[in-house]
Coordinates of C-alpha atoms and ligand atoms in Angstrom, one line a residue:
M21 CA -56.4 91.1 31.7
V22 CA -58.7 88.6 33.6
T23 CA -57.0 85.2 34.1
A24 CA -58.4 82.0 35.3
Q25 CA -57.3 82.6 38.7
D26 CA -59.4 85.8 38.9
V27 CA -62.5 83.8 38.8
M28 CA -61.8 80.9 40.9
T29 CA -64.2 80.7 43.7
P30 CA -64.0 78.9 47.0
S31 CA -66.4 76.3 45.6
D32 CA -63.8 75.8 42.8
Y33 CA -61.1 75.1 45.1
M34 CA -63.2 72.6 47.1
A35 CA -64.2 70.9 43.7
R36 CA -60.6 70.6 42.9
A37 CA -59.8 69.0 46.2
L38 CA -62.8 66.5 45.8
F39 CA -61.5 65.6 42.4
L40 CA -58.2 65.0 43.9
A41 CA -59.6 62.8 46.7
E42 CA -61.1 60.5 44.0
R43 CA -57.7 59.6 42.9
G44 CA -57.4 57.3 45.9
R45 CA -60.5 55.5 45.2
G46 CA -60.1 51.7 45.9
R47 CA -56.8 52.1 47.7
T48 CA -57.8 54.0 51.1
S49 CA -60.1 51.7 52.8
P50 CA -60.6 51.7 55.9
N51 CA -59.4 55.3 55.8
P52 CA -61.3 57.9 53.7
L53 CA -60.7 59.5 50.5
V54 CA -59.5 62.9 51.1
G55 CA -58.2 65.8 49.0
A56 CA -56.6 69.3 49.9
V57 CA -55.7 72.4 48.2
I58 CA -53.6 75.3 49.5
V59 CA -54.2 78.8 48.1
S60 CA -52.1 81.8 48.7
P61 CA -53.7 85.1 49.7
E62 CA -53.5 86.0 45.9
G63 CA -55.6 83.1 44.9
V64 CA -52.7 81.0 43.5
V65 CA -52.8 77.3 44.2
V66 CA -49.5 76.6 45.9
G67 CA -49.8 73.0 47.0
S68 CA -52.3 70.1 46.6
G69 CA -52.5 66.5 47.6
F70 CA -54.7 63.7 48.2
H71 CA -54.5 60.5 50.4
A72 CA -53.2 57.9 48.2
R73 CA -53.1 54.6 50.2
A74 CA -54.3 53.6 53.7
G75 CA -51.4 54.3 56.1
E76 CA -49.6 56.5 54.0
A77 CA -49.4 60.4 54.4
H78 CA -52.6 62.3 54.7
A79 CA -53.9 64.6 52.0
E80 CA -53.2 67.7 54.1
V81 CA -49.5 66.9 54.6
R82 CA -49.0 66.2 51.1
A83 CA -50.3 69.6 50.0
L84 CA -48.3 71.3 52.9
D85 CA -45.2 69.4 51.7
E86 CA -45.7 70.9 48.1
A87 CA -46.5 74.3 49.3
G88 CA -43.5 74.6 51.6
A89 CA -43.1 78.3 52.8
A90 CA -45.8 79.3 50.3
A91 CA -48.5 78.0 52.7
R92 CA -47.8 80.8 55.2
G93 CA -51.1 83.1 55.3
G94 CA -53.0 81.0 52.8
T95 CA -56.3 79.1 52.9
L96 CA -56.3 75.2 53.1
Y97 CA -59.3 73.8 51.4
C98 CA -59.8 70.1 52.6
T99 CA -62.7 67.5 51.9
L100 CA -62.6 66.4 55.6
E101 CA -61.8 67.9 59.0
P102 CA -57.9 67.7 59.3
C103 CA -56.9 65.2 62.1
C104 CA -55.7 65.7 65.5
H105 CA -54.7 62.2 66.6
V106 CA -51.7 60.4 66.3
G107 CA -52.5 57.2 64.2
R108 CA -50.3 55.8 61.7
T109 CA -49.3 59.3 60.8
G110 CA -48.9 62.4 62.9
P111 CA -51.8 64.9 63.6
C112 CA -52.4 67.2 60.6
V113 CA -53.6 70.1 62.6
V114 CA -50.1 70.6 64.2
R115 CA -48.6 70.6 60.6
I116 CA -51.3 73.2 59.5
V117 CA -50.5 75.5 62.5
E118 CA -46.6 75.0 62.1
A119 CA -46.9 76.2 58.3
G120 CA -48.7 79.3 59.3
V121 CA -51.9 78.6 57.4
A122 CA -54.2 81.4 58.1
R123 CA -57.7 79.7 57.4
V124 CA -59.0 76.4 56.9
V125 CA -62.2 75.6 54.9
A126 CA -63.3 72.0 55.5
A127 CA -66.2 70.3 53.7
V128 CA -67.4 68.3 56.6
E129 CA -66.6 67.3 60.1
D130 CA -64.6 64.0 60.5
P131 CA -67.1 61.2 61.9
N132 CA -64.0 59.2 63.4
P133 CA -64.7 59.3 67.3
L134 CA -60.8 60.1 67.4
V135 CA -61.3 63.4 65.7
C136 CA -65.0 64.6 65.5
G137 CA -64.7 68.3 66.0
R138 CA -61.5 68.3 68.0
G139 CA -59.4 68.9 64.8
F140 CA -61.4 72.2 64.3
A141 CA -61.2 73.1 68.0
F142 CA -57.4 72.8 67.9
L143 CA -57.1 74.8 64.9
R144 CA -59.3 77.6 66.3
A145 CA -57.5 77.4 69.5
H146 CA -54.2 78.3 67.6
G147 CA -55.5 81.3 65.8
V148 CA -56.5 79.5 62.6
E149 CA -59.8 80.6 61.2
V150 CA -62.1 77.5 60.3
E151 CA -65.1 77.3 58.1
V152 CA -67.1 74.1 57.8
G153 CA -69.7 73.0 55.3
L154 CA -68.6 73.8 51.8
Q155 CA -69.9 71.2 49.4
A156 CA -70.6 68.9 52.5
A157 CA -73.0 66.7 50.7
A158 CA -70.6 66.0 47.9
A159 CA -67.7 65.4 50.5
M160 CA -69.9 62.9 52.4
R161 CA -71.0 61.2 49.1
I162 CA -67.5 60.2 48.0
N163 CA -66.9 58.6 51.6
L164 CA -70.2 57.0 52.4
P165 CA -68.6 53.7 53.5
F166 CA -66.5 55.7 56.0
F167 CA -69.4 57.8 57.3
T168 CA -71.6 54.8 57.5
R169 CA -69.1 52.8 59.4
H170 CA -68.4 55.6 62.0
R171 CA -72.1 56.8 62.4
S172 CA -74.0 53.5 62.0
Q173 CA -71.4 51.1 63.2
R174 CA -71.8 48.9 60.3
P175 CA -70.8 48.9 56.7
L176 CA -72.7 50.5 53.7
V177 CA -74.7 47.6 52.3
T178 CA -75.5 47.6 48.8
L179 CA -78.1 44.8 47.7
K180 CA -77.3 43.6 44.2
A181 CA -79.6 41.3 42.2
A182 CA -80.1 40.1 38.6
L183 CA -83.7 40.0 37.6
S184 CA -85.7 38.5 34.9
A185 CA -88.1 40.7 33.0
D186 CA -90.9 39.2 35.2
G187 CA -89.0 40.1 38.3
C188 CA -87.6 36.6 39.4
V189 CA -84.0 35.9 40.6
A190 CA -84.0 32.1 39.6
A191 CA -86.1 29.5 37.8
A192 CA -86.5 27.4 41.0
P193 CA -85.2 27.7 44.6
G194 CA -81.5 26.6 44.7
Q195 CA -81.3 26.4 41.0
R196 CA -78.4 28.4 39.2
T197 CA -79.9 30.7 36.7
R198 CA -77.8 32.9 34.5
L199 CA -79.6 36.0 33.5
T200 CA -77.2 38.8 32.8
S201 CA -75.1 39.6 29.7
A202 CA -71.4 39.9 29.4
A203 CA -71.8 43.8 29.5
A204 CA -73.5 43.6 33.0
N205 CA -71.2 40.9 34.1
R206 CA -68.3 43.4 33.5
H207 CA -70.1 46.1 35.4
A208 CA -70.6 43.7 38.4
H209 CA -67.0 42.8 38.4
W210 CA -65.8 46.3 38.2
V211 CA -68.0 47.0 41.3
R212 CA -66.6 44.1 43.2
A213 CA -63.1 45.7 42.7
E214 CA -64.1 48.6 44.7
V215 CA -66.0 47.3 47.7
D216 CA -64.4 46.1 50.9
A217 CA -66.5 42.9 51.0
I218 CA -68.8 40.7 48.8
A219 CA -71.5 38.6 51.0
V220 CA -73.8 35.7 50.0
G221 CA -76.0 33.2 51.7
A222 CA -75.0 29.6 52.2
G223 CA -77.6 28.8 49.5
T224 CA -75.8 30.5 46.8
I225 CA -72.6 28.6 47.7
L226 CA -74.5 25.3 47.6
A227 CA -76.3 26.5 44.1
D228 CA -73.6 28.3 42.4
D229 CA -70.2 27.3 44.1
P230 CA -68.9 30.7 43.0
L231 CA -65.4 31.9 43.4
L232 CA -66.4 35.4 44.6
T233 CA -63.3 37.2 43.3
A234 CA -63.1 40.3 41.3
R235 CA -62.1 39.4 37.8
G236 CA -61.3 41.4 35.0
A237 CA -61.0 44.4 37.0
Y238 CA -57.9 45.6 38.9
R239 CA -58.3 45.4 42.7
A240 CA -55.6 47.2 44.9
Q241 CA -56.7 45.7 48.3
P242 CA -57.7 42.3 49.5
L243 CA -61.4 41.4 49.1
V244 CA -63.1 40.0 52.0
R245 CA -65.8 37.4 51.3
V246 CA -68.8 36.9 53.6
I247 CA -70.9 33.9 53.8
F248 CA -74.1 34.1 56.0
D249 CA -74.3 30.6 56.8
R250 CA -76.2 29.9 60.2
R251 CA -76.1 26.0 59.9
L252 CA -72.7 25.8 58.4
R253 CA -73.8 24.2 55.2
T254 CA -70.8 25.6 53.2
P255 CA -68.9 22.4 52.3
P256 CA -65.0 22.5 53.1
T257 CA -64.6 21.8 49.2
A258 CA -66.4 25.0 48.3
R259 CA -64.4 26.7 45.6
V260 CA -64.4 30.2 47.4
L261 CA -62.1 28.5 50.1
S262 CA -59.4 28.0 47.4
T263 CA -59.3 31.7 47.0
V264 CA -58.2 32.8 50.5
D265 CA -55.1 34.5 48.8
A266 CA -57.5 37.0 47.5
G267 CA -58.7 38.0 50.8
P268 CA -60.3 36.4 54.0
V269 CA -63.3 34.2 53.9
I270 CA -65.7 34.8 56.9
I271 CA -68.6 32.3 57.6
V272 CA -71.3 33.9 59.9
T273 CA -73.1 31.6 62.1
S274 CA -75.0 32.1 65.4
A275 CA -74.2 30.4 68.9
D276 CA -77.4 28.4 68.9
Q277 CA -76.9 26.9 65.5
L278 CA -73.3 26.3 66.2
A279 CA -74.0 23.8 69.1
G280 CA -73.4 20.2 67.7
R281 CA -71.5 21.6 64.6
E282 CA -67.9 22.0 66.0
S283 CA -66.3 19.4 63.8
G284 CA -67.9 21.3 60.8
R285 CA -66.5 24.5 62.0
Q286 CA -63.0 23.0 62.4
A287 CA -63.1 21.6 58.9
L288 CA -64.1 24.9 57.8
E289 CA -61.3 26.6 59.6
R290 CA -58.7 24.1 58.4
R291 CA -59.5 25.2 55.1
G292 CA -58.6 28.7 56.1
A293 CA -62.1 30.1 56.7
R294 CA -62.6 32.6 59.7
V295 CA -65.9 31.7 61.6
L296 CA -67.9 34.5 63.1
V297 CA -70.4 33.6 65.7
T298 CA -73.1 35.9 66.3
R299 CA -75.3 35.9 69.5
T300 CA -78.5 36.7 67.9
G301 CA -78.3 35.3 64.3
M302 CA -79.2 38.8 62.9
I303 CA -77.5 40.3 60.0
R304 CA -77.3 43.6 61.8
E305 CA -75.3 42.2 64.4
A306 CA -72.9 40.4 62.1
L307 CA -72.5 43.8 60.2
G308 CA -71.7 45.4 63.6
R309 CA -68.9 42.9 64.1
L310 CA -67.6 43.1 60.7
A311 CA -67.3 46.9 60.9
A312 CA -65.7 46.8 64.4
D313 CA -63.4 43.8 63.9
W314 CA -62.7 44.0 60.2
Q315 CA -63.0 47.6 59.6
L316 CA -65.4 46.9 56.6
G317 CA -66.9 50.3 55.3
S318 CA -68.8 48.6 52.3
L319 CA -70.4 45.2 51.6
L320 CA -72.1 44.1 48.4
L321 CA -74.8 41.6 49.1
E322 CA -75.1 39.4 46.2
G323 CA -77.7 37.1 47.2
G324 CA -79.6 34.8 47.2
A325 CA -83.3 35.5 47.6
A326 CA -83.2 34.4 51.4
I327 CA -80.4 36.6 52.6
H328 CA -81.8 39.5 50.3
A329 CA -85.1 39.3 52.1
A330 CA -83.5 39.1 55.6
A331 CA -81.4 42.1 55.1
W332 CA -84.2 44.0 53.6
E333 CA -86.6 43.1 56.6
E334 CA -83.8 44.0 59.1
G335 CA -83.6 47.5 57.3
V336 CA -80.0 47.2 56.8
V337 CA -79.7 47.9 53.0
D338 CA -78.5 51.2 51.9
I339 CA -78.3 50.9 48.2
V340 CA -80.2 48.6 45.8
R341 CA -78.6 47.8 42.4
L342 CA -80.5 45.6 39.9
Y343 CA -79.6 44.3 36.5
V344 CA -82.8 43.8 34.8
T345 CA -82.5 41.3 31.9
P346 CA -84.9 40.6 29.0
H347 CA -85.4 36.9 30.0
V348 CA -88.9 35.8 31.2
I349 CA -88.6 32.8 33.7
G350 CA -92.3 32.4 34.0
A351 CA -94.4 30.3 36.7
G352 CA -92.3 28.6 39.5
G353 CA -89.7 31.4 39.5
V354 CA -88.2 32.7 42.6
A355 CA -89.4 36.3 43.3
F356 CA -87.1 39.1 44.0
L357 CA -87.9 40.3 47.8
P358 CA -91.5 39.4 49.1
A359 CA -94.3 40.8 46.8
G360 CA -95.2 44.4 47.8
S361 CA -92.1 45.1 49.8
F362 CA -90.0 46.8 47.2
W363 CA -90.5 49.1 44.3
S364 CA -87.5 50.5 42.2
G365 CA -89.5 53.7 41.6
A366 CA -89.0 54.5 45.3
L367 CA -85.1 54.5 45.2
R368 CA -83.8 57.9 45.9
Q369 CA -81.3 59.5 43.2
R370 CA -82.1 56.5 40.8
R371 CA -79.7 56.0 38.1
V372 CA -80.6 53.8 35.1
E373 CA -78.0 52.7 32.8
P374 CA -78.2 50.3 29.7
L375 CA -75.6 47.5 29.8
G376 CA -75.9 45.6 26.6
P377 CA -79.4 44.0 26.4
D378 CA -79.7 44.5 30.3
V379 CA -80.6 47.6 32.1
M380 CA -79.1 48.6 35.5
I381 CA -81.2 50.4 38.0
E382 CA -79.6 51.7 41.2
G383 CA -80.4 54.1 43.9
Y384 CA -80.4 54.8 47.7
V385 CA -83.1 53.2 50.0
H386 CA -83.0 56.3 52.3
R387 CA -82.2 60.0 52.3
I388 CA -78.4 60.3 52.4
D389 CA -78.0 64.0 53.0
Ligands
LIG406 C1 -56.4 59.4 56.1 N1 -56.0 60.3 55.1 O1 -55.8 62.3 54.2 C2 -56.8 62.2 56.3 C3 -57.3 61.2 57.2 O2 -54.5 55.8 60.6 P1 -54.2 57.2 60.3 O3 -53.1 57.9 61.2 O4 -53.8 57.4 58.8 O5 -55.5 57.9 60.6 C4 -56.7 57.6 59.9 C5 -57.6 58.7 60.2 O6 -57.3 60.1 60.0 C6 -59.0 58.7 59.6 O7 -59.8 57.6 60.0 C7 -59.6 60.1 59.5 O8 -60.4 60.0 60.6 C8 -58.2 60.9 59.6 N2 -57.9 61.6 58.4 N3 -57.1 59.8 57.1 O9 -56.1 58.3 56.1 C9 -56.4 61.7 55.2 N4 -57.1 63.5 56.3
LIG407 ZN1 -54.6 63.8 59.0

């Protein structure tokens, strides 16, 4: 008789590990989503696990705990290279060797400089057979923030904008213009529930006075809010500063602009804001600091037009997500990105989804694998 187990392939086991990894989504940052499956020599899954929350047990350890003695001689499928460092938890490779696992099949090497190939080297040195690369693209895709933070030393940046049918983001500079439907707004809040940080320019604070919280969607971790505000125009009365319980509010300025604005800085800090002073005033430098000091893996850049254009020109946008609405703004409207610099047809792996009367278009700016 042919059973389901007879037809399970290594790809199936890895797909199972990837599926499990997803169960940690929204709870593991700054750590990665990780899934692990242990298969006996007979092809039976004897243990499985995923990383449920930053600082808690690693996926491999949970799978080994479940398998117990049955792990001996088996194969461990894991979506990321097992770690070899002592962080908040012990090194997984030691547990794998102790459990007598014969073979490790990992989707991808860990980009964390503390690991970065050393986990594989340790396993091989202890007689464990290692294979790397099965479903590597999918494994990187689920952890793009983690890979971007370690490889590019900045968070993964998603540029988000709501556009009129004639390609405008507002009726006039500095004017609050509501374009999107309730369905699109729900989607936007759901996205806010998953990213590490939302960022806006000071112009948006002045025009909209937004709360910048994730509403109507459950969020497990604090949400960092970043305001790009070189001239410290954010008023201490801004509504976002009444939401520091939801997560830190970081105001980004630059050393040259800060001169003469010390009292403004103190007033913002008294309201609980954290002020990040860059040397260059470039977004790229600020992103580097946010990745290093705040461990931000993902950042949603919500606007307005000036900060979108600056990030686009600096080449730090990874994903573009547009909500295109049926409204027409007409003459005098503020265009999305300088004419000719962006075409949604050029986005890679473009996805289009109707949301009520609006249409969401999203895709990657560069190749991602
Ligand atoms: C996880 N979960 O399942 C695996 C991770 O601070 P620590 O000790 O939890 O270590 C975090 C690092 O461990 C993480 O950056 C990654 O390099 C490695 N693997 N981390 O949180 C897991 N397998
Ligand atoms: Zn580990």
